Amino acid sequence: MGAVDESEIVAPEGGTMRELLRAVSDGDAVDLGAIDPRSTPGVPGVAGSGRARKEWTRAQVELIGAGLGRRQEMLFATAKAAGEPEEAASAPTRGGPELGAGRPARVLLVLQAMDCGGKDGTVKRVAGAMNPLGLHIRSFGPPTGEELRHDFLWRIRRALPPPGYVGVFNRSHYEDVLVARVDELVGEATWRARYDEINAFERELAGGGVALVKVMLHISREEQAERLMERLTDPTKYWKYNPGDLDTRARWDDYQAAYAEALARCDADAAPWFVVPADRKWYRDWAVAHLLRETFDGLDLGYPPAGFDVERERERLRSGTTGQR
């Protein structure tokens, strides 16, 4: 991967995106009603971005994406130089080898949203800017019979990214305090106890070198209706539609309450929640790209030094003795 010139990337206005989008609660819940899904925190004014903000942010996402690719390569190279097994993260047991002390860092982007919130689009436009060989993308639907025979975090542990990878969870363990709560799949005592289990799990991840970026893509009910109608109008998008989406939409207020409490109960400095206004797709992509960039910057990455005598190898190459030891 060649050098990336990031000098044209414009910093968010008013602070970092991690500061501007961090979920703020009163202790019990996050007031999602106070967050305008069409707002655009951090986007510079006309002087910084020009009048065509949509086109400007898309160009910025491309630049940020190139930088993310370079950082991702550093992350992967560090793990490879350390001799980390690529499938280490598949170990399903608590405290398994994927969480050993001193392991190379990995990044995990957790995406949650109401239906049509833009999870797939975010993966395509933001994660898609990185090298797919270093990505570990997993989607979570209703649990299978085998998954139901284990605790709710079992399948999550098995899906963690290996050392050196960037993982993306399209939905996640939070479904077990959202869907499970609203649809009454388990009793209240069960889903309430899961907040503490999630917090302990995420502390374990953070302690094992996982940089967590938890994002709720916050759309309005009106925007969701438009996107659902688009899926019902465009034959090329029928496959995206599920009749069950309308049943979920009918429980909108219940889901908003579930999100509001989960965001507050499971927010921590080592595993923060960010609420991204997502009615404007161009802003959504720009904001998430910056969140990832700022997260990578906090890892103090670099390319690992050579584990061999560089000058000796150069001399071997020049002298044509590459087959001799």
Short mmCIF file of C-alpha atoms in Angstrom, two decimals:
data_model
loop_
_atom_site.label_atom_id
_atom_site.label_comp_id
_atom_site.label_asym_id
_atom_site.label_seq_id
_atom_site.Cartn_x
_atom_site.Cartn_y
_atom_site.Cartn_z
CA MET A 1 0.00 0.00 0.00
CA GLY A 2 1.44 3.34 -1.03
CA ALA A 3 1.78 6.44 1.09
CA VAL A 4 -1.45 8.26 1.82
CA ASP A 5 -1.59 12.06 1.85
CA GLU A 6 -4.07 12.96 4.57
CA SER A 7 -3.32 16.68 4.55
CA GLU A 8 -6.62 17.42 2.81
CA ILE A 9 -8.73 15.77 5.49
CA VAL A 10 -10.64 18.48 7.36
CA ALA A 11 -11.08 17.97 11.09
CA PRO A 12 -14.60 18.09 12.57
CA GLU A 13 -15.73 21.47 13.82
CA GLY A 14 -16.34 21.93 17.52
CA GLY A 15 -14.35 18.95 18.79
CA THR A 16 -13.61 15.37 17.90
CA MET A 17 -16.43 13.13 16.74
CA ARG A 18 -15.86 10.98 19.80
CA GLU A 19 -16.63 14.03 21.91
CA LEU A 20 -19.51 15.33 19.81
CA LEU A 21 -21.36 12.02 19.41
CA ARG A 22 -20.72 10.34 22.76
CA ALA A 23 -24.00 9.17 24.26
CA VAL A 24 -25.02 11.39 27.17
CA SER A 25 -27.44 10.08 29.80
CA ASP A 26 -29.02 11.18 33.04
CA GLY A 27 -27.93 7.89 34.58
CA ASP A 28 -30.94 5.82 33.59
CA ALA A 29 -31.49 6.57 29.91
CA VAL A 30 -30.22 8.54 26.94
CA ASP A 31 -32.69 11.14 25.72
CA LEU A 32 -32.87 10.12 22.07
CA GLY A 33 -35.70 12.59 21.52
CA ALA A 34 -33.23 15.41 22.12
CA ILE A 35 -30.98 14.21 19.28
CA ASP A 36 -32.17 15.38 15.86
CA PRO A 37 -31.68 12.49 13.37
CA ARG A 38 -31.17 15.07 10.60
CA SER A 39 -28.53 17.06 12.45
CA THR A 40 -24.91 17.09 11.33
CA PRO A 41 -22.61 17.67 14.33
CA GLY A 42 -19.02 18.38 13.41
CA VAL A 43 -19.52 19.20 9.73
CA PRO A 44 -17.63 22.44 9.00
CA GLY A 45 -19.57 25.42 7.78
CA VAL A 46 -19.58 26.67 4.20
CA ALA A 47 -16.10 28.16 4.63
CA GLY A 48 -14.70 24.72 5.43
CA SER A 49 -16.80 22.42 3.32
CA GLY A 50 -18.26 24.52 0.52
CA ARG A 51 -21.95 24.62 -0.34
CA ALA A 52 -22.25 21.10 -1.73
CA ARG A 53 -21.87 19.33 1.61
CA LYS A 54 -22.98 15.95 0.31
CA GLU A 55 -20.31 15.85 -2.38
CA TRP A 56 -17.71 17.30 -0.02
CA THR A 57 -18.32 14.71 2.71
CA ARG A 58 -18.20 11.86 0.20
CA ALA A 59 -14.82 13.06 -1.04
CA GLN A 60 -13.65 13.32 2.56
CA VAL A 61 -14.81 9.76 3.29
CA GLU A 62 -12.66 8.54 0.39
CA LEU A 63 -9.62 10.33 1.84
CA ILE A 64 -10.35 9.06 5.34
CA GLY A 65 -10.87 5.57 3.93
CA ALA A 66 -7.41 5.57 2.40
CA GLY A 67 -5.96 6.52 5.77
CA LEU A 68 -8.00 3.81 7.47
CA GLY A 69 -6.57 1.31 5.03
CA ARG A 70 -3.02 2.31 5.96
CA ARG A 71 -3.77 2.05 9.68
CA GLN A 72 -5.47 -1.29 9.15
CA GLU A 73 -2.34 -2.55 7.40
CA MET A 74 -0.22 -1.46 10.39
CA LEU A 75 -2.57 -3.31 12.73
CA PHE A 76 -2.38 -6.47 10.64
CA ALA A 77 1.40 -6.24 10.20
CA THR A 78 1.92 -5.92 13.94
CA ALA A 79 -0.11 -9.06 14.60
CA LYS A 80 1.66 -11.00 11.86
CA ALA A 81 5.09 -9.95 13.11
CA ALA A 82 4.10 -11.18 16.57
CA GLY A 83 3.17 -14.56 15.10
CA GLU A 84 -0.48 -14.35 16.11
CA PRO A 85 -2.69 -17.17 14.78
CA GLU A 86 -5.40 -15.75 12.55
CA GLU A 87 -8.12 -17.95 14.00
CA ALA A 88 -7.30 -17.19 17.63
CA ALA A 89 -10.52 -15.23 18.03
CA SER A 90 -12.70 -18.23 17.25
CA ALA A 91 -12.12 -19.74 20.69
CA PRO A 92 -15.55 -19.71 22.34
CA THR A 93 -14.50 -20.04 25.97
CA ARG A 94 -14.26 -17.20 28.48
CA GLY A 95 -10.73 -15.90 28.86
CA GLY A 96 -9.54 -17.92 25.86
CA PRO A 97 -6.34 -17.28 23.91
CA GLU A 98 -7.87 -14.41 22.00
CA LEU A 99 -7.71 -12.23 25.12
CA GLY A 100 -4.17 -12.84 26.34
CA ALA A 101 -2.29 -9.93 27.88
CA GLY A 102 0.00 -8.02 25.55
CA ARG A 103 -1.63 -9.23 22.34
CA PRO A 104 -1.72 -6.85 19.37
CA ALA A 105 -4.75 -4.61 19.32
CA ARG A 106 -7.79 -5.22 17.19
CA VAL A 107 -10.70 -2.89 16.43
CA LEU A 108 -14.37 -3.85 16.70
CA LEU A 109 -17.08 -1.62 15.21
CA VAL A 110 -20.52 -2.49 16.61
CA LEU A 111 -23.46 -1.19 14.56
CA GLN A 112 -26.99 -1.08 15.94
CA ALA A 113 -30.04 0.61 14.43
CA MET A 114 -33.73 0.32 13.82
CA ASP A 115 -34.70 -1.36 10.54
CA CYS A 116 -33.51 0.75 7.57
CA GLY A 117 -31.10 2.57 9.86
CA GLY A 118 -28.22 2.16 7.43
CA LYS A 119 -26.06 -0.60 8.91
CA ASP A 120 -25.42 -2.28 5.55
CA GLY A 121 -24.69 1.04 3.85
CA THR A 122 -22.21 1.97 6.56
CA VAL A 123 -20.40 -1.33 6.18
CA LYS A 124 -20.27 -0.88 2.39
CA ARG A 125 -19.06 2.71 2.32
CA VAL A 126 -16.86 2.95 5.41
CA ALA A 127 -15.54 -0.55 6.06
CA GLY A 128 -15.48 -1.10 2.31
CA ALA A 129 -12.68 1.46 2.05
CA MET A 130 -10.36 -0.93 3.89
CA ASN A 131 -8.63 -4.08 2.67
CA PRO A 132 -11.16 -6.94 2.82
CA LEU A 133 -8.34 -9.33 3.74
CA GLY A 134 -8.03 -7.56 7.08
CA LEU A 135 -11.77 -7.28 7.77
CA HIS A 136 -13.86 -9.63 9.87
CA ILE A 137 -17.56 -8.82 9.25
CA ARG A 138 -20.33 -10.69 11.04
CA SER A 139 -24.10 -10.23 11.00
CA PHE A 140 -26.39 -11.50 13.74
CA GLY A 141 -29.95 -12.60 13.14
CA PRO A 142 -32.26 -14.65 15.36
CA PRO A 143 -30.20 -17.24 17.28
CA THR A 144 -30.07 -20.78 15.94
CA GLY A 145 -31.08 -23.81 17.97
CA GLU A 146 -27.45 -24.48 18.83
CA GLU A 147 -26.90 -20.87 19.90
CA LEU A 148 -29.96 -21.00 22.15
CA ARG A 149 -28.41 -23.91 24.02
CA HIS A 150 -25.63 -21.60 25.21
CA ASP A 151 -25.57 -18.27 27.00
CA PHE A 152 -26.33 -15.25 24.82
CA LEU A 153 -22.68 -14.18 24.58
CA TRP A 154 -21.49 -17.57 23.27
CA ARG A 155 -22.06 -16.76 19.61
CA ILE A 156 -20.57 -13.29 20.08
CA ARG A 157 -17.33 -14.68 21.47
CA ARG A 158 -17.03 -17.03 18.52
CA ALA A 159 -17.35 -14.08 16.11
CA LEU A 160 -14.66 -11.84 17.59
CA PRO A 161 -12.04 -10.59 15.11
CA PRO A 162 -8.61 -12.24 15.22
CA PRO A 163 -5.61 -10.19 16.42
CA GLY A 164 -4.70 -7.53 13.88
CA TYR A 165 -8.11 -7.47 12.22
CA VAL A 166 -10.87 -4.87 12.09
CA GLY A 167 -14.14 -6.51 13.07
CA VAL A 168 -17.61 -5.23 12.20
CA PHE A 169 -20.72 -6.50 13.96
CA ASN A 170 -23.91 -5.82 11.98
CA ARG A 171 -26.21 -6.09 15.00
CA SER A 172 -24.65 -7.65 18.08
CA HIS A 173 -25.09 -8.85 21.65
CA TYR A 174 -27.29 -5.80 22.20
CA GLU A 175 -30.11 -7.57 20.39
CA ASP A 176 -30.46 -9.55 23.61
CA VAL A 177 -31.50 -6.43 25.54
CA LEU A 178 -33.46 -4.92 22.64
CA VAL A 179 -35.44 -7.52 20.70
CA ALA A 180 -35.46 -9.90 23.66
CA ARG A 181 -36.92 -7.11 25.79
CA VAL A 182 -39.50 -5.69 23.41
CA ASP A 183 -40.73 -9.03 22.09
CA GLU A 184 -40.67 -10.53 25.61
CA LEU A 185 -38.49 -13.45 24.52
CA VAL A 186 -37.16 -13.68 28.08
CA GLY A 187 -38.38 -12.37 31.41
CA GLU A 188 -37.50 -8.88 32.64
CA ALA A 189 -35.19 -10.21 35.35
CA THR A 190 -33.21 -12.05 32.64
CA TRP A 191 -32.72 -9.18 30.21
CA ARG A 192 -31.98 -6.70 33.00
CA ALA A 193 -29.22 -8.97 34.33
CA ARG A 194 -27.66 -8.92 30.87
CA TYR A 195 -26.59 -5.29 31.24
CA ASP A 196 -24.04 -6.31 33.87
CA GLU A 197 -22.98 -9.33 31.80
CA ILE A 198 -22.42 -7.12 28.76
CA ASN A 199 -20.42 -4.61 30.78
CA ALA A 200 -18.20 -7.36 32.20
CA PHE A 201 -17.73 -8.86 28.73
CA GLU A 202 -16.76 -5.52 27.21
CA ARG A 203 -14.33 -4.79 30.05
CA GLU A 204 -12.75 -8.16 29.28
CA LEU A 205 -12.46 -7.26 25.61
CA ALA A 206 -10.95 -3.86 26.32
CA GLY A 207 -8.48 -5.42 28.71
CA GLY A 208 -7.46 -7.86 25.99
CA GLY A 209 -6.57 -5.20 23.45
CA VAL A 210 -9.91 -4.75 21.66
CA ALA A 211 -10.73 -1.15 20.76
CA LEU A 212 -14.52 -0.98 20.82
CA VAL A 213 -16.49 1.53 18.75
CA LYS A 214 -20.21 1.13 19.47
CA VAL A 215 -22.47 3.11 17.15
CA MET A 216 -26.21 3.56 17.18
CA LEU A 217 -27.39 4.86 13.82
CA HIS A 218 -30.25 7.11 14.90
CA ILE A 219 -32.98 7.59 12.28
CA SER A 220 -36.39 9.17 12.57
CA ARG A 221 -39.67 7.33 12.21
CA GLU A 222 -40.45 9.47 9.16
CA GLU A 223 -37.16 8.58 7.46
CA GLN A 224 -37.71 4.91 8.15
CA ALA A 225 -41.14 5.12 6.48
CA GLU A 226 -39.56 6.66 3.37
CA ARG A 227 -36.91 3.96 3.17
CA LEU A 228 -39.44 1.17 3.65
CA MET A 229 -41.63 2.63 0.91
CA GLU A 230 -38.59 2.83 -1.37
CA ARG A 231 -38.03 -0.88 -0.83
CA LEU A 232 -41.65 -1.54 -1.72
CA THR A 233 -41.50 0.66 -4.82
CA ASP A 234 -38.20 -0.37 -6.40
CA PRO A 235 -38.22 -4.02 -7.63
CA THR A 236 -34.44 -4.15 -7.21
CA LYS A 237 -34.93 -3.59 -3.48
CA TYR A 238 -37.74 -6.06 -2.77
CA TRP A 239 -35.15 -8.44 -1.37
CA LYS A 240 -34.36 -5.94 1.37
CA TYR A 241 -37.94 -5.88 2.63
CA ASN A 242 -39.32 -8.14 5.32
CA PRO A 243 -43.03 -7.97 6.25
CA GLY A 244 -41.93 -8.32 9.85
CA ASP A 245 -40.36 -4.86 9.57
CA LEU A 246 -43.81 -3.31 9.93
CA ASP A 247 -44.49 -5.33 13.07
CA THR A 248 -41.27 -3.99 14.54
CA ARG A 249 -42.14 -0.47 13.40
CA ALA A 250 -45.42 -0.71 15.32
CA ARG A 251 -43.33 -1.05 18.50
CA TRP A 252 -41.24 2.04 17.71
CA ASP A 253 -41.64 3.70 21.10
CA ASP A 254 -40.83 0.47 22.93
CA TYR A 255 -37.65 0.07 20.91
CA GLN A 256 -36.63 3.67 21.51
CA ALA A 257 -37.03 3.11 25.24
CA ALA A 258 -34.99 -0.09 25.04
CA TYR A 259 -32.21 1.67 23.15
CA ALA A 260 -32.27 4.63 25.53
CA GLU A 261 -31.70 2.40 28.55
CA ALA A 262 -29.12 0.12 26.89
CA LEU A 263 -27.06 3.11 25.76
CA ALA A 264 -27.00 4.50 29.30
CA ARG A 265 -26.46 1.23 31.16
CA CYS A 266 -23.68 -0.03 28.87
CA ASP A 267 -21.65 3.09 28.18
CA ALA A 268 -18.12 3.20 29.57
CA ASP A 269 -14.90 5.00 28.70
CA ALA A 270 -13.36 1.71 27.55
CA ALA A 271 -16.49 0.79 25.59
CA PRO A 272 -18.29 4.03 24.69
CA TRP A 273 -21.57 4.42 22.86
CA PHE A 274 -21.87 6.97 20.08
CA VAL A 275 -25.20 8.15 18.66
CA VAL A 276 -24.85 9.08 14.97
CA PRO A 277 -27.74 11.06 13.43
CA ALA A 278 -28.45 8.92 10.37
CA ASP A 279 -31.30 10.44 8.37
CA ARG A 280 -28.67 11.91 6.05
CA LYS A 281 -26.66 9.02 4.65
CA TRP A 282 -23.76 11.23 3.61
CA TYR A 283 -23.38 12.51 7.16
CA ARG A 284 -23.68 9.03 8.64
CA ASP A 285 -20.76 7.77 6.55
CA TRP A 286 -18.63 10.83 7.27
CA ALA A 287 -19.24 10.62 11.03
CA VAL A 288 -18.52 6.89 11.34
CA ALA A 289 -15.37 7.24 9.20
CA HIS A 290 -14.09 9.94 11.55
CA LEU A 291 -14.96 7.86 14.63
CA LEU A 292 -12.88 5.00 13.26
CA ARG A 293 -10.01 7.30 12.31
CA GLU A 294 -9.91 8.82 15.78
CA THR A 295 -10.01 5.34 17.33
CA PHE A 296 -7.09 4.17 15.19
CA ASP A 297 -5.13 7.31 16.06
CA GLY A 298 -5.47 6.40 19.73
CA LEU A 299 -3.75 3.06 19.16
CA ASP A 300 -0.37 4.65 18.38
CA LEU A 301 0.20 2.28 15.47
CA GLY A 302 3.30 1.86 13.36
CA TYR A 303 4.90 -0.73 11.14
CA PRO A 304 6.87 -3.39 13.06
CA PRO A 305 10.65 -3.46 12.69
CA ALA A 306 12.24 -6.18 10.59
CA GLY A 307 12.82 -9.45 12.37
CA PHE A 308 15.90 -10.13 10.26
CA ASP A 309 19.16 -8.48 9.20
CA VAL A 310 17.97 -6.12 6.45
CA GLU A 311 21.41 -5.27 5.12
CA ARG A 312 22.40 -8.93 4.96
CA GLU A 313 19.28 -9.77 2.97
CA ARG A 314 19.97 -6.89 0.58
CA GLU A 315 23.51 -8.18 0.03
CA ARG A 316 22.24 -11.71 -0.59
CA LEU A 317 19.84 -10.35 -3.16
CA ARG A 318 22.51 -8.27 -4.91
CA SER A 319 25.01 -11.13 -4.97
CA GLY A 320 22.54 -13.69 -6.27
CA THR A 321 23.00 -16.02 -3.28
CA THR A 322 19.33 -16.07 -2.31
CA GLY A 323 19.31 -19.85 -2.35
CA GLN A 324 22.19 -20.18 0.12
CA ARG A 325 22.17 -19.94 3.88
#
